Amino acid sequence: MRSPLVVGNWKMHGDLAGNLQLLQQVIAGVPAAGAVDMVVCAPFPYLEQVRNLLAATPVGWGAQTLSEHAQGAYTGEVSAGMLREFGCRYVIVGHSERRALFSESDEQVAAKFLAACNAGLVPILCVGETLAQRESGETVRVVEKQLQVVLDRAGVERFSSAVVAYEPVWAIGTGRTATPEQAQEVHVAIRSCLARLDQQVASGLQILYGGSVKAQNAGEIFAQADIDGGLIGGASLVADDFLAICQAANR
Ligand code: PEP
């Protein structure tokens, strides 16, 4: 049985005072959230604050991106080893904003995924189609290709300590969500893609849905058999909303 997981992606939001308040409220709500794994992914400058505040709590934490390189002349980049040494457990890899705004290719995403695995981090690999791709019936093909490039580079066994997040690009930050059935269909495709290589890894893989998940729609989305929780952007910035989503994932 896969345990439910809810990951908050703060994106480029927050400040020290606001983070403190948000995390204190989240920590206070942990007992009510039940048996759900909770993770917060924060901007680099706030990782120390997040690490200190969450140290004695069950809430995990991590970064939002990393370099594919181990070290070298890559000004501004942060390696997997640095994140691990700092204490991170999780890192988001291949978020659609990184792919679209920072031109991260499937191959670069695969290299980042492997770098994270090699350093002992748990990569949260994001995949998902654009609206145009969905409307032209290419959703499953696009998602399988994004996944296949990572599988080719890292191997299926790496997915036994990884998380995949299906995030339709058209649903991120737009208020538009995939229907539970649309999301379930893609989650099944992702799991099947892995099952062709390793049934056990596929059935143990936590596959999250992300894209305008709110307290109001989380329950019906998480009720789907292959949806194991969520990757939450906007709603993770409001403690009550994030906690309500975590409660909805507790099944
Ligand atoms: C995200 O940041 O990955 C995301 C899904 O954002 P939102 O929940 O705001 O759509």
CSV table of C-alpha atoms and ligand atoms in Angstrom, one decimal:
chain,number,residue,atom,x,y,z
A,1,MET,CA,0.0,0.0,0.0
A,2,ARG,CA,1.4,3.4,-1.0
A,3,SER,CA,1.3,6.0,1.7
A,4,PRO,CA,-0.2,9.3,0.7
A,5,LEU,CA,2.2,12.3,0.2
A,6,VAL,CA,1.5,16.0,-0.2
A,7,VAL,CA,4.2,18.3,-1.3
A,8,GLY,CA,4.0,22.1,-1.0
A,9,ASN,CA,5.9,24.0,-3.7
A,10,TRP,CA,6.3,27.6,-2.4
A,11,LYS,CA,7.8,28.6,-5.8
A,12,MET,CA,9.5,32.1,-5.5
A,13,HIS,CA,7.3,33.2,-2.6
A,14,GLY,CA,7.9,33.8,1.1
A,15,ASP,CA,9.9,35.9,3.5
A,16,LEU,CA,11.4,35.0,6.9
A,17,ALA,CA,8.4,36.3,8.9
A,18,GLY,CA,5.8,34.9,6.7
A,19,ASN,CA,7.5,31.5,6.5
A,20,LEU,CA,7.7,31.3,10.3
A,21,GLN,CA,4.0,31.9,10.7
A,22,LEU,CA,3.1,29.5,7.9
A,23,LEU,CA,5.3,26.7,9.2
A,24,GLN,CA,4.2,27.2,12.8
A,25,GLN,CA,0.6,26.8,11.7
A,26,VAL,CA,1.4,23.8,9.5
A,27,ILE,CA,3.3,22.1,12.4
A,28,ALA,CA,0.4,22.7,14.8
A,29,GLY,CA,-1.9,21.0,12.3
A,30,VAL,CA,0.2,17.9,11.7
A,31,PRO,CA,-1.6,15.7,14.2
A,32,ALA,CA,-5.0,16.5,12.6
A,33,ALA,CA,-3.7,15.8,9.1
A,34,GLY,CA,-3.4,12.1,10.0
A,35,ALA,CA,-1.1,9.6,8.4
A,36,VAL,CA,0.0,11.7,5.4
A,37,ASP,CA,3.6,12.4,4.5
A,38,MET,CA,4.0,16.1,4.2
A,39,VAL,CA,6.9,17.9,2.5
A,40,VAL,CA,7.7,21.6,1.9
A,41,CYS,CA,9.9,22.7,-1.0
A,42,ALA,CA,11.3,26.2,-0.4
A,43,PRO,CA,13.5,28.7,-2.2
A,44,PHE,CA,17.2,28.2,-1.5
A,45,PRO,CA,17.7,31.2,0.9
A,46,TYR,CA,14.9,29.8,3.1
A,47,LEU,CA,16.1,26.2,3.4
A,48,GLU,CA,18.0,26.9,6.6
A,49,GLN,CA,15.0,28.4,8.2
A,50,VAL,CA,12.8,25.5,7.0
A,51,ARG,CA,15.4,22.9,8.1
A,52,ASN,CA,15.6,24.5,11.6
A,53,LEU,CA,11.8,24.8,12.1
A,54,LEU,CA,11.0,21.3,10.8
A,55,ALA,CA,13.9,19.4,12.4
A,56,ALA,CA,11.9,17.9,15.2
A,57,THR,CA,8.7,17.4,13.2
A,58,PRO,CA,7.6,14.7,10.8
A,59,VAL,CA,7.3,17.2,7.9
A,60,GLY,CA,10.0,16.7,5.3
A,61,TRP,CA,11.5,19.5,3.2
A,62,GLY,CA,13.5,20.0,0.1
A,63,ALA,CA,14.5,22.3,-2.8
A,64,GLN,CA,12.8,23.2,-6.0
A,65,THR,CA,15.6,22.5,-8.4
A,66,LEU,CA,19.2,21.5,-8.6
A,67,SER,CA,22.1,21.4,-11.0
A,68,GLU,CA,22.8,18.3,-13.1
A,69,HIS,CA,26.5,18.9,-12.5
A,70,ALA,CA,28.4,17.6,-9.4
A,71,GLN,CA,30.7,20.7,-9.2
A,72,GLY,CA,32.5,23.2,-11.4
A,73,ALA,CA,32.2,26.6,-13.0
A,74,TYR,CA,28.4,26.9,-13.0
A,75,THR,CA,27.9,30.2,-11.3
A,76,GLY,CA,24.6,30.4,-9.4
A,77,GLU,CA,23.9,26.7,-9.5
A,78,VAL,CA,23.5,24.3,-6.6
A,79,SER,CA,24.5,20.7,-6.8
A,80,ALA,CA,22.8,17.6,-5.4
A,81,GLY,CA,25.7,16.9,-3.1
A,82,MET,CA,25.4,20.4,-1.6
A,83,LEU,CA,21.7,20.0,-1.0
A,84,ARG,CA,22.2,16.6,0.6
A,85,GLU,CA,25.0,17.9,2.8
A,86,PHE,CA,22.7,20.7,3.9
A,87,GLY,CA,20.2,18.1,5.0
A,88,CYS,CA,17.6,18.2,2.1
A,89,ARG,CA,15.8,15.0,1.5
A,90,TYR,CA,13.6,16.0,-1.5
A,91,VAL,CA,14.1,18.0,-4.6
A,92,ILE,CA,11.6,18.9,-7.4
A,93,VAL,CA,13.0,18.0,-10.8
A,94,GLY,CA,11.6,19.2,-14.2
A,95,HIS,CA,8.8,21.4,-13.0
A,96,SER,CA,7.1,22.7,-16.1
A,97,GLU,CA,8.1,26.3,-15.1
A,98,ARG,CA,11.7,25.2,-15.3
A,99,ARG,CA,11.1,23.4,-18.6
A,100,ALA,CA,9.3,26.4,-20.2
A,101,LEU,CA,11.0,29.4,-18.6
A,102,PHE,CA,14.5,28.1,-18.2
A,103,SER,CA,14.5,25.8,-21.3
A,104,GLU,CA,15.3,22.6,-19.4
A,105,SER,CA,15.2,19.8,-21.9
A,106,ASP,CA,14.0,16.2,-21.2
A,107,GLU,CA,17.7,15.2,-21.3
A,108,GLN,CA,18.7,17.9,-18.7
A,109,VAL,CA,15.8,16.9,-16.5
A,110,ALA,CA,17.0,13.3,-16.7
A,111,ALA,CA,20.5,14.3,-15.8
A,112,LYS,CA,19.2,16.3,-12.8
A,113,PHE,CA,17.0,13.3,-11.7
A,114,LEU,CA,20.1,11.0,-11.8
A,115,ALA,CA,22.3,13.6,-10.0
A,116,ALA,CA,19.6,13.8,-7.2
A,117,CYS,CA,19.4,10.0,-6.9
A,118,ASN,CA,23.2,9.6,-6.8
A,119,ALA,CA,23.4,12.1,-4.0
A,120,GLY,CA,20.7,10.2,-2.0
A,121,LEU,CA,18.0,12.8,-2.6
A,122,VAL,CA,14.4,11.8,-3.4
A,123,PRO,CA,13.6,13.5,-6.8
A,124,ILE,CA,10.0,14.6,-7.3
A,125,LEU,CA,9.9,14.3,-11.1
A,126,CYS,CA,7.3,16.5,-12.8
A,127,VAL,CA,5.8,15.5,-16.1
A,128,GLY,CA,2.8,16.9,-18.0
A,129,GLU,CA,1.4,18.2,-21.3
A,130,THR,CA,0.5,21.6,-22.5
A,131,LEU,CA,-3.1,22.5,-23.5
A,132,ALA,CA,-2.2,22.3,-27.2
A,133,GLN,CA,-0.8,18.8,-26.7
A,134,ARG,CA,-3.9,17.7,-24.7
A,135,GLU,CA,-6.2,19.1,-27.3
A,136,SER,CA,-4.4,17.3,-30.1
A,137,GLY,CA,-4.7,14.0,-28.2
A,138,GLU,CA,-1.0,13.8,-27.4
A,139,THR,CA,-1.2,13.7,-23.6
A,140,VAL,CA,-0.1,10.2,-22.9
A,141,ARG,CA,2.6,10.2,-25.7
A,142,VAL,CA,4.1,13.4,-24.3
A,143,VAL,CA,4.1,12.2,-20.7
A,144,GLU,CA,5.5,8.8,-21.7
A,145,LYS,CA,8.3,10.4,-23.6
A,146,GLN,CA,9.3,12.7,-20.7
A,147,LEU,CA,9.3,9.6,-18.5
A,148,GLN,CA,11.2,7.4,-21.0
A,149,VAL,CA,14.1,9.8,-21.3
A,150,VAL,CA,14.6,9.6,-17.5
A,151,LEU,CA,14.2,5.8,-17.5
A,152,ASP,CA,16.8,5.5,-20.3
A,153,ARG,CA,19.2,7.7,-18.4
A,154,ALA,CA,18.6,6.5,-14.8
A,155,GLY,CA,17.1,3.1,-15.0
A,156,VAL,CA,13.8,1.9,-13.6
A,157,GLU,CA,15.3,0.8,-10.2
A,158,ARG,CA,15.9,4.5,-9.4
A,159,PHE,CA,12.2,5.0,-9.3
A,160,SER,CA,12.0,2.9,-6.1
A,161,SER,CA,13.2,6.0,-4.2
A,162,ALA,CA,11.7,8.7,-6.4
A,163,VAL,CA,8.3,10.4,-6.7
A,164,VAL,CA,6.5,11.3,-9.9
A,165,ALA,CA,4.1,14.3,-10.2
A,166,TYR,CA,1.7,14.5,-13.1
A,167,GLU,CA,1.2,18.2,-13.6
A,168,PRO,CA,-0.8,19.2,-16.7
A,169,VAL,CA,0.8,22.6,-17.7
A,170,TRP,CA,-2.6,24.1,-18.4
A,171,ALA,CA,-3.7,23.4,-14.8
A,172,ILE,CA,-0.8,24.9,-12.9
A,173,GLY,CA,-1.8,28.2,-11.3
A,174,THR,CA,-4.7,28.6,-13.6
A,175,GLY,CA,-7.6,27.5,-11.4
A,176,ARG,CA,-8.4,24.9,-14.0
A,177,THR,CA,-7.9,21.3,-12.7
A,178,ALA,CA,-7.9,18.1,-14.6
A,179,THR,CA,-11.0,16.1,-13.8
A,180,PRO,CA,-10.3,13.2,-11.5
A,181,GLU,CA,-10.8,10.8,-14.5
A,182,GLN,CA,-8.4,12.7,-16.7
A,183,ALA,CA,-5.8,12.6,-14.0
A,184,GLN,CA,-6.4,9.0,-13.2
A,185,GLU,CA,-6.0,8.1,-16.9
A,186,VAL,CA,-2.5,9.7,-17.1
A,187,HIS,CA,-1.5,8.2,-13.7
A,188,VAL,CA,-2.4,4.7,-15.0
A,189,ALA,CA,-0.3,5.4,-18.1
A,190,ILE,CA,2.7,6.5,-16.0
A,191,ARG,CA,2.4,3.4,-13.8
A,192,SER,CA,2.0,1.1,-16.8
A,193,CYS,CA,5.1,2.6,-18.4
A,194,LEU,CA,7.1,1.6,-15.4
A,195,ALA,CA,5.3,-1.7,-14.9
A,196,ARG,CA,6.6,-2.8,-18.4
A,197,LEU,CA,10.1,-2.7,-16.9
A,198,ASP,CA,9.5,-3.5,-13.2
A,199,GLN,CA,6.1,-4.4,-11.8
A,200,GLN,CA,7.2,-4.0,-8.2
A,201,VAL,CA,8.7,-0.6,-8.6
A,202,ALA,CA,5.6,0.5,-10.5
A,203,SER,CA,3.2,-0.6,-7.9
A,204,GLY,CA,5.2,1.1,-5.1
A,205,LEU,CA,5.7,4.4,-6.9
A,206,GLN,CA,3.9,7.4,-5.4
A,207,ILE,CA,2.4,9.4,-8.2
A,208,LEU,CA,1.1,12.8,-7.2
A,209,TYR,CA,-1.3,15.1,-9.1
A,210,GLY,CA,-0.5,18.8,-9.3
A,211,GLY,CA,-2.4,21.6,-10.9
A,212,SER,CA,-4.8,24.0,-9.0
A,213,VAL,CA,-5.5,21.5,-6.2
A,214,LYS,CA,-7.5,23.2,-3.6
A,215,ALA,CA,-9.2,22.1,-0.3
A,216,GLN,CA,-12.5,21.9,-2.3
A,217,ASN,CA,-11.4,19.6,-5.1
A,218,ALA,CA,-8.6,17.6,-3.3
A,219,GLY,CA,-10.9,14.9,-2.0
A,220,GLU,CA,-12.4,13.8,-5.4
A,221,ILE,CA,-8.9,13.9,-7.0
A,222,PHE,CA,-7.2,11.9,-4.3
A,223,ALA,CA,-10.0,9.3,-4.3
A,224,GLN,CA,-8.7,7.9,-7.6
A,225,ALA,CA,-6.9,4.6,-7.3
A,226,ASP,CA,-3.6,5.7,-8.8
A,227,ILE,CA,-3.4,9.2,-7.3
A,228,ASP,CA,-1.3,9.0,-4.2
A,229,GLY,CA,-1.4,12.7,-3.2
A,230,GLY,CA,-0.6,16.1,-4.6
A,231,LEU,CA,2.0,18.7,-5.5
A,232,ILE,CA,0.5,21.9,-4.3
A,233,GLY,CA,1.5,25.4,-5.4
A,234,GLY,CA,-0.7,28.3,-4.5
A,235,ALA,CA,-2.7,26.5,-1.8
A,236,SER,CA,0.5,25.5,0.0
A,237,LEU,CA,1.0,29.1,1.0
A,238,VAL,CA,-2.0,29.2,3.2
A,239,ALA,CA,-1.7,26.8,6.2
A,240,ASP,CA,-5.4,26.0,6.6
A,241,ASP,CA,-5.7,25.2,2.9
A,242,PHE,CA,-2.5,23.1,2.8
A,243,LEU,CA,-3.6,21.2,5.9
A,244,ALA,CA,-7.1,20.6,4.5
A,245,ILE,CA,-5.5,19.1,1.4
A,246,CYS,CA,-3.3,16.9,3.5
A,247,GLN,CA,-6.4,15.7,5.4
A,248,ALA,CA,-8.1,14.9,2.1
A,249,ALA,CA,-5.1,12.7,1.1
A,250,ASN,CA,-5.4,10.7,4.2
A,251,ARG,CA,-7.3,7.6,3.2
B,1,PEP,C1,2.8,23.7,-8.8
B,1,PEP,O1,3.4,24.7,-8.5
B,1,PEP,O2,3.4,22.7,-9.1
B,1,PEP,C2,1.4,23.8,-8.9
B,1,PEP,C3,0.7,22.7,-9.1
B,1,PEP,O3,0.8,25.0,-8.6
B,1,PEP,P1,-0.8,25.3,-8.3
B,1,PEP,O4,-1.2,24.3,-7.2
B,1,PEP,O5,-0.8,26.7,-7.8
B,1,PEP,O6,-1.5,25.1,-9.6
